Coordinates of C-alpha atoms in Angstrom, one line a residue:
X1 CA 105.8 87.6 104.5
X2 CA 106.3 90.3 107.0
X3 CA 108.3 93.4 105.8
X4 CA 110.1 95.9 108.1
X5 CA 109.7 99.6 107.3
X6 CA 111.6 102.4 109.0
X7 CA 111.4 106.2 108.3
X8 CA 112.7 109.5 109.6
X9 CA 116.0 108.0 111.1
X10 CA 114.0 105.3 112.9
X11 CA 111.4 107.6 114.6
X12 CA 108.6 105.8 112.6
X13 CA 108.7 102.0 112.4
X14 CA 106.2 99.5 111.0
X15 CA 105.6 95.8 110.1
X16 CA 103.7 95.3 106.8
X17 CA 101.7 92.2 106.0
X18 CA 98.9 90.9 103.7
X19 CA 95.6 90.1 105.1
X20 CA 92.7 90.6 102.6
X21 CA 94.9 93.5 101.3
X22 CA 98.0 95.3 102.4
X23 CA 98.3 96.6 106.0
X24 CA 101.0 98.0 108.3
X25 CA 101.2 98.2 112.1
X26 CA 103.6 100.6 113.6
X27 CA 104.9 103.1 116.2
X28 CA 105.5 106.8 115.7
X29 CA 107.9 108.5 118.2
X30 CA 107.2 112.2 119.3
X31 CA 107.9 114.7 116.5
X32 CA 106.5 116.2 113.3
X33 CA 106.3 114.2 110.2
X34 CA 104.9 114.4 106.6
X35 CA 103.9 111.3 104.7
X36 CA 103.2 110.9 101.1
X37 CA 100.5 108.3 99.8
X38 CA 100.4 106.4 96.5
X39 CA 97.2 104.4 97.4
X40 CA 94.1 105.2 99.5
X41 CA 95.0 104.8 103.3
X42 CA 92.8 104.3 106.3
X43 CA 94.8 105.1 109.4
X44 CA 93.4 103.8 112.9
X45 CA 95.1 105.0 116.1
X46 CA 95.6 101.9 118.3
X47 CA 96.9 103.6 121.2
X48 CA 97.9 107.3 121.9
X49 CA 96.9 110.5 120.0
X50 CA 98.2 112.3 117.1
X51 CA 97.3 115.5 115.4
X52 CA 96.8 115.4 111.7
X53 CA 96.7 117.9 108.8
X54 CA 95.3 116.5 105.6
X55 CA 96.5 117.8 102.3
X56 CA 93.5 120.0 101.6
X57 CA 92.6 120.8 105.1
X58 CA 92.9 124.2 106.8
X59 CA 92.9 122.9 110.4
X60 CA 94.8 120.3 112.3
X61 CA 92.5 117.5 113.9
X62 CA 93.3 115.2 116.9
X63 CA 92.8 111.5 116.6
X64 CA 93.0 109.3 119.7
X65 CA 92.8 105.6 120.5
X66 CA 90.1 103.8 118.4
X67 CA 89.7 106.7 116.0
X68 CA 90.5 106.7 112.3
X69 CA 91.0 109.0 109.4
X70 CA 91.4 108.4 105.5
X71 CA 93.9 109.9 103.2
X72 CA 93.4 109.8 99.3
X73 CA 95.9 108.2 97.0
X74 CA 98.6 110.4 95.6
X75 CA 98.3 112.9 98.4
X76 CA 100.0 113.7 101.7
X77 CA 99.3 114.4 105.3
X78 CA 101.3 115.8 108.2
X79 CA 101.3 114.4 111.7
X80 CA 102.3 115.9 115.1
X81 CA 102.9 113.3 118.0
X82 CA 103.6 114.4 121.6
X83 CA 104.0 110.9 123.0
X84 CA 104.6 107.5 121.2
X85 CA 101.5 106.4 119.1
X86 CA 100.7 103.1 117.7
X87 CA 98.7 102.7 114.5
X88 CA 97.2 100.4 112.0
X89 CA 97.2 101.5 108.3
X90 CA 95.1 99.7 105.8
X91 CA 95.8 100.4 102.1
X92 CA 93.3 100.0 99.2

């Protein structure tokens, strides 16, 4: 079954599905956001670019199309987006 997720008044939307584990594919509109995690996440940028600040990092890092980053369970990360970005998130 496909689930629909919406965050930040509709600025972030995703579709969730199961395929050898839980995944979501979504779009982030321009803006600044902070996400919390309950499980380990691997975020893959499908199209566009986002700046990311992981919970224990001192500096922001940019991730563009085809690049990925990982976030530990029970953590958080901040995202800055200047233009719409699509992503694939895999949960472990």
